[in-house]
Amino acid sequence: MTDLNVLQDPVTRSEIEQLHAENKTTELEGRLSTRLRARMGAGFARLNSLTIIQTSQGLAEFVLSSVPNARTAGIVVGYDARHNSKKFAQLAASVFESKGITVLWYEDLVHTPLVPYAVKCHKAAAGIMITASHNPAPDNGYKVYGSNGCQINSPDDALIADSILRNLEPEIWKLDGGSLRKLILGFTTAKYRDSILSQLGIIEDEKPPVRFVYTPMHGVGLGYMAAMIEMSGIEGTMTVVDQQAEPDPDFPTVKYPNPEEKGALDLAMATADEASIGLVLANDPDADRFAVAEKVEGAWYQFTGDQVGVLLAFWLCSNISRVHPDDIMLTTAVSSQMLHYIAEAEGFSVQETLTGFKWLGNAAKDLQTKGKTVHFAYEEALGYMFPHVVYDKDGIAAAVVFLCACRSWGSPWAKLQELYGKYGFFVTANTYWRSPSVQKTQAIFQGLRDRERPFPSRVSHRKVTRWRDLTIGFDSATHNNIPDLPVSSSSQMITFWLEGSDTDGGIRCTARASGTEPKIKGERSKTRLMNYALITHVSLP
């Protein structure tokens, strides 16, 4: 049994004591480990006051040892509207101040991109955002950004985890701020808005702006969206879904507060129908993701993340004065191949990373230091990044750029069909299944590997032309079978390519594990004259 002396919060201490008294060993073992996004409750595998303090102590020690002038550069702290988010942020800030580190404090609710933006704007040593993004209401999380304004990645993530384990004894337990807390909301949000308008090249258009319905999905996005609409000169075009307008940590009108989920946009579509509006835009609760739906021939059509990503990429490409191969856009190894075809035709370059903006953001930063211009990055899970503003996905910036593009296009659906006609037809379909345990997820992947060695020769009636396993470090198509992308034995990701047929140019399939949701996701993508790509995502519980 873990020492309970560190549990000074009476609620979480009582939960653990009750589980111990009831001899619920499996539940206790599951809770007494460490995660940075998890269910709130008692135990080290849950988010609570103790785990926030322990994580903050470890992060503080890491920052002090690795970032020059960390105490004066400071750590940015932001929080959303979830249960306990402000409390957790206050606890973290108090820990940083107790170490002599300046806290760059957002004194009100913010959307997640404002934290990495502040790290860049203020040249901070690090940043944290208390949010669980689009997870269910009982969850919360602790998102960390490095001094480069990007999400932490290897090896820093492992070094921070080790630092946390070396600093588990809570040294301070208080919510009130000290003299090292600097308020940054007004100045930073003003700079952020200017960055979107100027650095993304928002221009005047003689065509009238489009009307649209907007939902922040019970999150923090409305205030930021409304301000950007006014600054863009298109006020009066937005109708808000009243039932979802204000922050509500219980997300009462949706089963899951994720715009990708079936039914999540139903209220927005109904609001649009009542107002005779044909376009719906949505953010998730922390407003880093962005979704679009349009009324097409009397029925609502929700765009996939790949489709929105391609539309945004094309719009940005169209506004580059002289396209050069050093103009780069980024996508991930599980996203549609359509961006590659557009790049080949238009003369810019595309690079792929692993899934997630910890990879995309850091890749963009690294390329920029080498003199390249990175205009845009996206992944299929409704995430869109504009590196000139922030090195993370940004649902508000994406919405503003998309509206600017729609003003020129009229119908985004019609524009997408035009792009299909020019570059080839691409379509994706997503689904998912919930995985009950880490063991079940691992068994699924091992089953794929065990079908045939060194890899299966056929899948169904099609020949496997390439097999890449980023868990064990194997790629059948590279020199010495070493993958070009990073390998991680602690995660699961397998990609295989299948031969083409009379109606397509081949199939690309990916299965991967992710730690944010207990899901097995499936995406099937037709590309270039019916060239199918099936992408399956396995998310660990």
Coordinates of C-alpha atoms in Angstrom, one line a residue:
M1 CA 0.0 0.0 0.0
T2 CA 1.4 3.4 -1.0
D3 CA 2.2 5.8 1.9
L4 CA -0.9 7.9 2.4
N5 CA 1.0 10.6 4.3
V6 CA 1.4 12.5 1.1
L7 CA -2.4 12.7 0.6
Q8 CA -3.3 15.9 2.3
D9 CA -6.5 16.4 0.3
P10 CA -9.2 14.8 2.6
V11 CA -11.4 13.8 -0.4
T12 CA -8.8 11.9 -2.4
R13 CA -7.3 10.4 0.8
S14 CA -10.8 9.1 1.8
E15 CA -11.3 7.5 -1.6
I16 CA -8.0 5.6 -1.4
E17 CA -8.7 4.5 2.2
Q18 CA -12.1 3.2 1.2
L19 CA -10.8 1.2 -1.7
H20 CA -8.1 -0.3 0.6
A21 CA -10.7 -1.2 3.2
E22 CA -12.8 -2.9 0.6
N23 CA -9.8 -4.8 -0.7
K24 CA -10.2 -3.6 -4.2
T25 CA -6.7 -4.4 -5.2
T26 CA -7.0 -4.1 -9.0
E27 CA -8.6 -0.7 -8.7
L28 CA -5.9 0.5 -6.4
E29 CA -3.1 -0.7 -8.6
G30 CA -4.7 1.1 -11.5
R31 CA -4.9 4.3 -9.6
L32 CA -1.5 4.3 -8.0
S33 CA 0.5 5.1 -11.2
T34 CA 1.1 8.4 -13.0
R35 CA -0.6 9.9 -16.0
L36 CA -0.9 13.5 -17.4
R37 CA -4.4 13.1 -18.7
A38 CA -6.8 10.9 -16.7
R39 CA -10.0 10.7 -14.7
M40 CA -10.2 13.0 -11.7
G41 CA -10.2 11.2 -8.4
A42 CA -8.0 9.6 -5.7
G43 CA -4.9 7.8 -6.6
F44 CA -1.6 8.5 -8.5
A45 CA -3.2 7.4 -11.8
R46 CA -5.9 10.0 -11.4
L47 CA -5.7 13.8 -11.6
N48 CA -6.0 15.3 -8.1
S49 CA -4.3 17.9 -6.0
L50 CA -1.5 15.6 -5.0
T51 CA -0.6 14.5 -8.5
I52 CA -0.8 18.1 -9.8
I53 CA 1.7 19.1 -7.1
Q54 CA 4.0 16.2 -7.7
T55 CA 4.0 16.8 -11.5
S56 CA 4.6 20.5 -11.0
Q57 CA 7.5 19.9 -8.6
G58 CA 9.1 17.5 -11.1
L59 CA 8.6 19.9 -13.9
A60 CA 9.9 22.9 -11.9
E61 CA 13.1 21.0 -11.1
F62 CA 13.6 19.9 -14.7
V63 CA 13.1 23.5 -16.0
L64 CA 15.5 24.9 -13.4
S65 CA 18.2 22.4 -14.4
S66 CA 17.8 22.7 -18.2
V67 CA 16.6 26.2 -19.1
P68 CA 19.0 29.2 -18.6
N69 CA 17.5 32.0 -16.5
A70 CA 14.4 29.9 -15.9
R71 CA 13.4 31.7 -12.7
T72 CA 13.1 35.1 -14.5
A73 CA 11.8 33.7 -17.8
G74 CA 9.0 32.1 -16.0
I75 CA 6.4 29.4 -16.7
V76 CA 3.1 30.2 -18.4
V77 CA 0.0 28.8 -16.6
G78 CA -3.5 28.5 -18.2
Y79 CA -6.7 26.6 -17.5
D80 CA -10.0 25.9 -19.1
A81 CA -13.5 25.5 -17.7
R82 CA -13.4 21.9 -16.6
H83 CA -14.1 20.8 -13.1
N84 CA -11.0 21.6 -10.9
S85 CA -9.1 23.2 -13.8
K86 CA -8.6 26.6 -12.0
K87 CA -7.8 24.9 -8.7
F88 CA -5.2 22.6 -10.4
A89 CA -3.7 25.7 -12.1
Q90 CA -3.4 27.6 -8.8
L91 CA -1.7 24.6 -7.1
A92 CA 0.8 24.3 -10.0
A93 CA 1.5 28.1 -9.9
S94 CA 2.1 28.0 -6.2
V95 CA 4.6 25.2 -6.7
F96 CA 6.5 27.2 -9.3
E97 CA 6.5 30.3 -7.1
S98 CA 7.8 28.3 -4.2
K99 CA 10.8 27.4 -6.4
G100 CA 11.4 31.1 -7.1
I101 CA 10.0 30.8 -10.7
T102 CA 8.0 33.7 -12.1
V103 CA 4.5 32.6 -13.1
L104 CA 3.0 34.1 -16.2
W105 CA -0.6 33.7 -15.1
Y106 CA -3.7 33.8 -17.3
E107 CA -6.2 35.3 -14.9
D108 CA -9.3 33.9 -16.7
L109 CA -10.3 30.9 -18.9
V110 CA -8.2 30.5 -22.0
H111 CA -8.2 28.2 -25.0
T112 CA -5.2 25.9 -25.2
P113 CA -3.3 27.6 -28.0
L114 CA -2.8 30.7 -25.9
V115 CA -0.4 28.9 -23.6
P116 CA 2.2 28.0 -26.3
Y117 CA 1.6 31.4 -27.8
A118 CA 2.5 33.0 -24.5
V119 CA 5.6 30.8 -24.2
K120 CA 6.8 32.2 -27.6
C121 CA 5.6 35.7 -27.0
H122 CA 7.1 36.1 -23.6
K123 CA 10.2 33.8 -24.2
A124 CA 9.1 31.7 -21.2
A125 CA 11.0 28.7 -19.9
A126 CA 7.9 26.5 -20.2
G127 CA 4.1 26.5 -20.2
I128 CA 1.3 24.3 -18.8
M129 CA -2.3 24.1 -19.7
I130 CA -4.9 22.4 -17.4
T131 CA -7.3 20.7 -19.8
A132 CA -8.4 17.4 -21.1
S133 CA -9.5 18.9 -24.4
H134 CA -12.4 16.9 -25.8
N135 CA -12.3 14.0 -23.2
P136 CA -15.4 13.2 -21.1
A137 CA -16.5 15.4 -18.3
P138 CA -14.8 13.4 -15.4
D139 CA -11.4 13.8 -17.0
N140 CA -8.7 16.5 -16.8
G141 CA -5.1 16.9 -17.9
Y142 CA -1.8 18.6 -17.5
K143 CA -0.3 19.7 -20.9
V144 CA 3.3 20.8 -21.0
Y145 CA 5.1 23.0 -23.5
G146 CA 8.9 23.5 -23.7
S147 CA 10.8 26.7 -24.0
N148 CA 10.5 26.4 -27.8
G149 CA 6.7 26.8 -27.6
C150 CA 6.1 23.2 -28.7
Q151 CA 4.6 20.3 -26.8
I152 CA 7.3 18.3 -25.0
N153 CA 8.7 15.4 -26.8
S154 CA 11.5 12.9 -26.4
P155 CA 13.9 13.0 -24.6
D156 CA 12.4 15.8 -22.4
D157 CA 9.2 13.8 -21.6
A158 CA 11.2 11.0 -20.1
L159 CA 13.5 13.4 -18.2
I160 CA 10.4 15.2 -16.8
A161 CA 8.8 11.9 -15.8
D162 CA 12.0 10.9 -14.0
S163 CA 12.1 14.3 -12.3
I164 CA 8.5 13.9 -11.1
L165 CA 9.4 10.5 -9.5
R166 CA 12.3 12.1 -7.7
N167 CA 10.0 14.9 -6.2
L168 CA 6.9 13.1 -4.9
E169 CA 6.9 14.5 -1.4
P170 CA 4.7 17.6 -1.6
E171 CA 6.6 20.7 -0.4
I172 CA 3.7 23.2 -0.6
W173 CA -0.1 22.9 -0.7
K174 CA -1.8 26.2 -1.2
L175 CA -4.0 28.0 -3.8
D176 CA -3.2 31.7 -3.2
G177 CA -0.7 33.5 -5.4
G178 CA 2.5 35.2 -4.4
S179 CA 4.6 38.1 -5.5
L180 CA 6.1 36.2 -8.5
R181 CA 2.8 36.0 -10.3
K182 CA 2.5 38.2 -13.4
L183 CA -0.9 38.7 -15.1
I184 CA -0.7 38.4 -18.9
L185 CA -4.2 37.9 -20.2
G186 CA -4.9 41.3 -21.8
F187 CA -1.5 41.9 -23.4
T188 CA -1.1 38.4 -24.7
T189 CA -4.5 37.9 -26.1
A190 CA -4.2 41.2 -28.0
K191 CA -0.9 40.2 -29.5
Y192 CA -2.4 36.7 -30.4
R193 CA -5.3 38.3 -32.3
D194 CA -2.9 40.6 -34.2
S195 CA -0.8 37.6 -35.1
I196 CA -3.7 35.8 -36.7
L197 CA -4.8 38.8 -38.7
S198 CA -1.3 39.9 -39.9
Q199 CA 0.8 36.8 -40.1
L200 CA -1.8 34.7 -41.8
G201 CA -2.4 37.4 -44.4
I202 CA -6.1 38.0 -43.8
I203 CA -7.1 40.3 -46.7
E204 CA -10.0 42.3 -47.7
D205 CA -12.4 40.7 -50.2
E206 CA -15.1 42.4 -52.2
K207 CA -17.4 39.4 -51.8
P208 CA -19.8 39.4 -48.8
P209 CA -18.8 37.3 -45.8
V210 CA -20.6 34.0 -45.3
R211 CA -23.2 33.5 -42.5
F212 CA -22.5 30.6 -40.2
V213 CA -23.6 29.0 -36.9
Y214 CA -20.9 28.5 -34.3
T215 CA -20.7 26.2 -31.3
P216 CA -18.0 26.2 -28.6
M217 CA -19.3 22.9 -27.4
H218 CA -19.8 24.1 -23.8
G219 CA -16.2 25.3 -23.8
V220 CA -14.1 28.5 -23.7
G221 CA -14.1 29.3 -27.4
L222 CA -17.0 31.8 -27.8
G223 CA -15.2 34.9 -26.4
Y224 CA -12.1 34.4 -28.5
M225 CA -14.1 33.6 -31.6
A226 CA -16.4 36.6 -31.2
A227 CA -13.4 38.9 -30.8
M228 CA -11.7 37.5 -33.9
I229 CA -14.9 37.9 -35.9
E230 CA -15.2 41.6 -34.9
M231 CA -11.5 42.3 -35.7
S232 CA -11.9 40.6 -39.0
G233 CA -14.6 43.0 -40.0
I234 CA -17.3 40.3 -40.4
E235 CA -19.4 41.0 -37.4
G236 CA -23.1 40.1 -37.7
T237 CA -22.3 36.9 -39.6
M238 CA -22.2 34.5 -36.6
T239 CA -25.2 32.8 -34.9
V240 CA -24.3 31.0 -31.7
V241 CA -25.9 27.8 -30.5
D242 CA -27.4 29.2 -27.2
Q243 CA -27.6 25.8 -25.4
Q244 CA -23.8 25.3 -25.9
A245 CA -22.6 28.9 -25.7
E246 CA -21.4 29.2 -22.1
P247 CA -18.7 27.1 -20.4
D248 CA -20.2 24.1 -18.7
P249 CA -17.9 21.3 -17.4
D250 CA -20.6 18.7 -17.5
F251 CA -21.2 19.1 -21.2
P252 CA -25.0 18.5 -20.7
T253 CA -26.1 18.5 -24.4
V254 CA -23.6 16.0 -25.8
K255 CA -22.6 12.5 -24.9
Y256 CA -19.0 13.4 -25.6
P257 CA -17.7 17.0 -26.2
N258 CA -15.9 16.0 -29.3
P259 CA -17.0 17.5 -32.7
E260 CA -15.9 14.2 -34.4
E261 CA -18.5 12.2 -32.4
K262 CA -21.8 11.3 -34.0
G263 CA -24.5 13.7 -32.9
A264 CA -22.2 16.3 -31.4
L265 CA -23.2 18.9 -34.0
D266 CA -26.9 18.1 -34.0
L267 CA -27.9 21.2 -32.0
A268 CA -25.7 23.4 -34.3
M269 CA -27.3 22.0 -37.4
A270 CA -30.8 22.5 -35.9
T271 CA -29.9 26.1 -35.0
A272 CA -28.7 26.6 -38.6
D273 CA -31.9 25.1 -40.1
E274 CA -34.0 27.5 -38.0
A275 CA -32.0 30.5 -39.2
S276 CA -31.7 29.2 -42.8
I277 CA -28.0 29.1 -42.6
G278 CA -25.9 26.6 -44.5
L279 CA -22.6 26.5 -42.7
V280 CA -21.7 25.2 -39.2
L281 CA -18.4 25.8 -37.5
A282 CA -17.4 24.1 -34.2
N283 CA -14.6 24.0 -31.7
D284 CA -14.0 21.4 -29.0
P285 CA -14.2 22.7 -25.3
D286 CA -10.6 24.0 -25.2
A287 CA -10.9 25.3 -28.8
D288 CA -7.8 23.7 -30.2
R289 CA -9.8 21.6 -32.7
F290 CA -12.0 22.8 -35.5
A291 CA -14.9 21.1 -37.3
V292 CA -17.1 22.1 -40.3
A293 CA -20.5 21.0 -41.7
E294 CA -22.3 22.4 -44.7
K295 CA -25.9 21.9 -46.0
V296 CA -25.5 20.2 -49.4
E297 CA -28.5 19.4 -51.5
G298 CA -30.8 19.6 -48.5
A299 CA -28.7 17.4 -46.2
W300 CA -26.0 18.2 -43.7
Y301 CA -22.5 17.0 -44.6
Q302 CA -19.7 17.0 -42.0
F303 CA -16.3 17.4 -43.5
T304 CA -13.5 15.1 -42.4
G305 CA -10.3 16.5 -40.8
D306 CA -8.5 15.6 -44.0
Q307 CA -10.9 17.5 -46.2
V308 CA -10.7 20.6 -44.0
G309 CA -6.9 20.3 -43.9
V310 CA -6.7 20.1 -47.6
L311 CA -9.0 23.1 -48.1
L312 CA -6.9 25.2 -45.7
A313 CA -3.7 24.1 -47.3
F314 CA -4.9 25.0 -50.7
W315 CA -6.1 28.4 -49.6
L316 CA -2.7 29.2 -48.0
C317 CA -0.8 27.9 -51.0
S318 CA -2.9 30.1 -53.3
N319 CA -1.8 33.1 -51.3
I320 CA 1.9 32.4 -51.5
S321 CA 3.3 34.9 -54.0
R322 CA 6.0 32.6 -55.5
V323 CA 5.8 28.9 -54.5
H324 CA 9.2 27.3 -53.9
P325 CA 10.2 23.8 -52.7
D326 CA 11.4 25.5 -49.5
D327 CA 7.8 26.3 -48.8
I328 CA 6.7 23.4 -46.7
M329 CA 3.5 22.0 -45.3
L330 CA 3.3 19.2 -42.8
T331 CA 1.0 16.3 -42.2
T332 CA 1.1 13.0 -40.4
A333 CA 1.6 9.3 -41.4
V334 CA -2.1 8.6 -40.9
S335 CA -3.5 11.5 -42.8
S336 CA -4.8 11.6 -46.4
Q337 CA -2.3 11.5 -49.3
M338 CA -4.1 14.3 -51.1
L339 CA -1.8 17.0 -49.8
H340 CA 1.1 15.3 -51.4
Y341 CA -0.6 15.4 -54.8
I342 CA -1.4 19.1 -54.4
A343 CA 2.2 19.8 -53.4
E344 CA 3.6 17.9 -56.4
A345 CA 1.4 19.9 -58.8
E346 CA 1.9 23.3 -57.2
G347 CA 5.6 23.2 -56.4
F348 CA 5.7 23.2 -52.6
S349 CA 7.0 20.4 -50.3
V350 CA 5.2 18.1 -47.9
Q351 CA 6.8 16.3 -45.0
E352 CA 5.2 13.6 -42.8
T353 CA 5.6 13.1 -39.0
L354 CA 4.2 10.7 -36.5
T355 CA 0.7 11.5 -35.3
G356 CA 0.3 14.4 -32.9
F357 CA 1.3 18.0 -32.6
K358 CA 4.2 17.2 -30.4
W359 CA 5.7 15.9 -33.6
L360 CA 4.3 18.4 -36.0
G361 CA 5.1 21.5 -33.8
N362 CA 8.7 20.4 -33.2
A363 CA 9.2 19.5 -36.9
A364 CA 8.0 22.9 -37.9
K365 CA 10.3 24.6 -35.4
D366 CA 13.3 22.6 -36.6
L367 CA 12.6 23.3 -40.3
Q368 CA 12.3 27.0 -39.6
T369 CA 15.7 27.1 -37.9
K370 CA 17.1 25.6 -41.1
G371 CA 15.7 28.5 -43.1
K372 CA 12.6 26.7 -44.5
T373 CA 9.2 28.3 -44.5
V374 CA 6.5 26.2 -42.9
H375 CA 3.1 27.6 -43.7
F376 CA 0.8 25.0 -42.3
A377 CA 0.4 21.6 -40.6
Y378 CA -2.6 19.3 -40.0
E379 CA -3.7 15.9 -38.8
E380 CA -6.9 14.1 -39.6
A381 CA -8.3 14.4 -36.0
L382 CA -9.5 18.0 -36.7
G383 CA -6.2 19.6 -35.8
Y384 CA -4.7 22.5 -37.8
M385 CA -1.5 24.5 -37.0
F386 CA -0.3 27.8 -38.3
P387 CA 3.4 28.0 -37.2
H388 CA 3.6 31.8 -37.7
V389 CA 1.1 32.0 -34.9
V390 CA 1.7 29.0 -32.6
Y391 CA 3.4 25.6 -32.7
D392 CA 0.2 23.7 -31.8
K393 CA -3.2 23.1 -33.3
D394 CA -5.5 26.1 -33.0
G395 CA -9.2 25.9 -33.5
I396 CA -9.8 29.7 -33.4
A397 CA -7.1 30.5 -36.0
A398 CA -8.4 27.7 -38.2
A399 CA -11.9 29.1 -38.0
V400 CA -10.8 32.6 -39.0
V401 CA -8.7 31.4 -41.9
F402 CA -11.5 29.1 -43.1
L403 CA -14.0 31.9 -43.0
C404 CA -11.7 34.1 -45.0
A405 CA -11.4 31.3 -47.6
C406 CA -15.1 30.7 -47.7
R407 CA -15.6 34.4 -48.5
S408 CA -13.7 33.8 -51.6
W409 CA -15.0 30.4 -52.5
G410 CA -18.7 30.6 -51.4
S411 CA -19.3 26.9 -50.8
P412 CA -16.4 24.9 -49.3
W413 CA -18.1 21.8 -50.5
A414 CA -18.1 23.1 -54.1
K415 CA -14.4 24.1 -53.7
L416 CA -13.6 20.6 -52.5
Q417 CA -15.2 19.1 -55.6
E418 CA -13.2 21.4 -57.7
L419 CA -10.0 20.2 -56.0
Y420 CA -11.0 16.6 -56.5
G421 CA -11.4 17.3 -60.2
K422 CA -8.0 18.9 -60.5
Y423 CA -5.9 16.6 -58.2
G424 CA -7.8 13.4 -58.0
F425 CA -10.7 12.1 -55.9
F426 CA -10.0 11.5 -52.2
V427 CA -12.6 10.4 -49.5
T428 CA -12.2 9.3 -46.0
A429 CA -14.5 7.5 -43.5
N430 CA -13.9 7.2 -39.8
T431 CA -15.2 4.9 -37.1
Y432 CA -13.9 3.5 -33.8
W433 CA -14.3 0.8 -31.2
R434 CA -13.4 1.0 -27.5
S435 CA -10.5 -1.0 -26.2
P436 CA -11.2 -2.5 -22.7
S437 CA -7.6 -2.7 -21.6
V438 CA -3.9 -2.1 -22.4
Q439 CA -3.5 -5.9 -22.6
K440 CA -6.2 -6.2 -25.2
T441 CA -4.7 -3.5 -27.3
Q442 CA -1.3 -5.1 -27.2
A443 CA -2.9 -8.5 -28.1
I444 CA -4.4 -6.9 -31.2
F445 CA -1.1 -5.6 -32.4
Q446 CA 0.7 -8.9 -31.6
G447 CA -1.9 -10.7 -33.6
L448 CA -1.1 -8.6 -36.6
R449 CA 2.6 -9.4 -36.2
D450 CA 2.1 -13.1 -35.6
R451 CA 0.1 -13.7 -38.8
E452 CA 3.2 -14.4 -40.8
R453 CA 7.0 -13.6 -40.5
P454 CA 8.6 -11.3 -41.1
F455 CA 5.2 -9.8 -42.1
P456 CA 2.0 -11.0 -43.8
S457 CA 2.3 -11.5 -47.5
R458 CA -1.3 -10.8 -48.2
V459 CA -4.3 -9.1 -46.5
S460 CA -7.6 -10.4 -47.9
H461 CA -7.1 -10.8 -51.6
R462 CA -4.4 -8.1 -51.9
K463 CA -0.6 -8.5 -51.8
V464 CA 1.3 -6.5 -49.1
T465 CA 3.8 -4.3 -50.9
R466 CA 5.3 -2.7 -47.8
W467 CA 5.2 -3.3 -44.1
R468 CA 6.4 -0.7 -41.4
D469 CA 6.3 -1.4 -37.7
L470 CA 7.4 1.6 -35.6
T471 CA 7.1 -0.4 -32.3
I472 CA 9.8 -2.9 -33.2
G473 CA 11.7 -0.8 -35.7
F474 CA 11.1 -2.5 -39.1
D475 CA 10.4 -1.2 -42.5
S476 CA 10.5 -3.6 -45.5
A477 CA 11.1 -0.7 -48.0
T478 CA 14.1 1.0 -46.5
H479 CA 17.9 0.3 -46.4
N480 CA 18.6 -2.3 -43.7
N481 CA 14.8 -2.3 -42.9
I482 CA 15.3 0.7 -40.6
P483 CA 12.3 3.1 -40.6
D484 CA 12.6 6.8 -41.5
L485 CA 10.2 7.8 -38.7
P486 CA 11.0 7.6 -35.0
V487 CA 10.7 4.2 -33.3
S488 CA 9.2 3.7 -29.8
S489 CA 8.9 0.3 -28.1
S490 CA 6.4 1.9 -25.6
S491 CA 3.8 2.7 -28.2
Q492 CA 2.1 0.7 -31.0
M493 CA 2.0 1.6 -34.7
I494 CA 2.0 -0.6 -37.8
T495 CA 1.5 0.6 -41.4
F496 CA 1.1 -1.6 -44.4
W497 CA 0.6 -0.9 -48.1
L498 CA -1.5 -3.1 -50.4
E499 CA -1.3 -3.5 -54.1
G500 CA -3.6 -1.6 -56.4
S501 CA -6.5 -2.9 -58.5
D502 CA -8.5 -1.9 -61.6
T503 CA -10.3 0.8 -59.7
D504 CA -7.6 2.2 -57.4
G505 CA -3.9 2.7 -57.0
G506 CA -3.5 0.8 -53.8
I507 CA -4.3 0.8 -50.1
R508 CA -2.4 2.2 -47.1
C509 CA -3.4 0.9 -43.7
T510 CA -2.2 2.1 -40.3
A511 CA -3.0 0.8 -36.8
R512 CA -1.7 2.8 -33.9
A513 CA -2.1 3.2 -30.2
S514 CA -2.7 6.5 -28.4
G515 CA -2.9 7.2 -24.7
T516 CA -5.6 9.9 -24.6
E517 CA -8.8 7.8 -25.2
P518 CA -9.8 4.1 -24.8
K519 CA -10.7 3.7 -28.5
I520 CA -9.8 1.7 -31.5
K521 CA -10.4 4.1 -34.4
G522 CA -10.8 3.2 -38.1
E523 CA -10.3 5.5 -41.0
R524 CA -10.7 4.4 -44.6
S525 CA -9.5 6.8 -47.3
K526 CA -10.0 6.6 -51.1
T527 CA -7.2 8.6 -52.8
R528 CA -6.5 9.5 -56.4
L529 CA -8.8 7.7 -58.8
M530 CA -10.2 5.4 -56.1
N531 CA -6.8 4.7 -54.4
Y532 CA -7.9 3.4 -51.0
A533 CA -6.1 3.9 -47.7
L534 CA -7.5 2.3 -44.6
I535 CA -6.2 3.8 -41.4
T536 CA -7.1 2.2 -38.0
H537 CA -6.2 3.9 -34.8
V538 CA -6.0 2.0 -31.5
S539 CA -6.2 4.3 -28.4
L540 CA -5.2 2.9 -25.1
P541 CA -7.5 3.2 -22.0

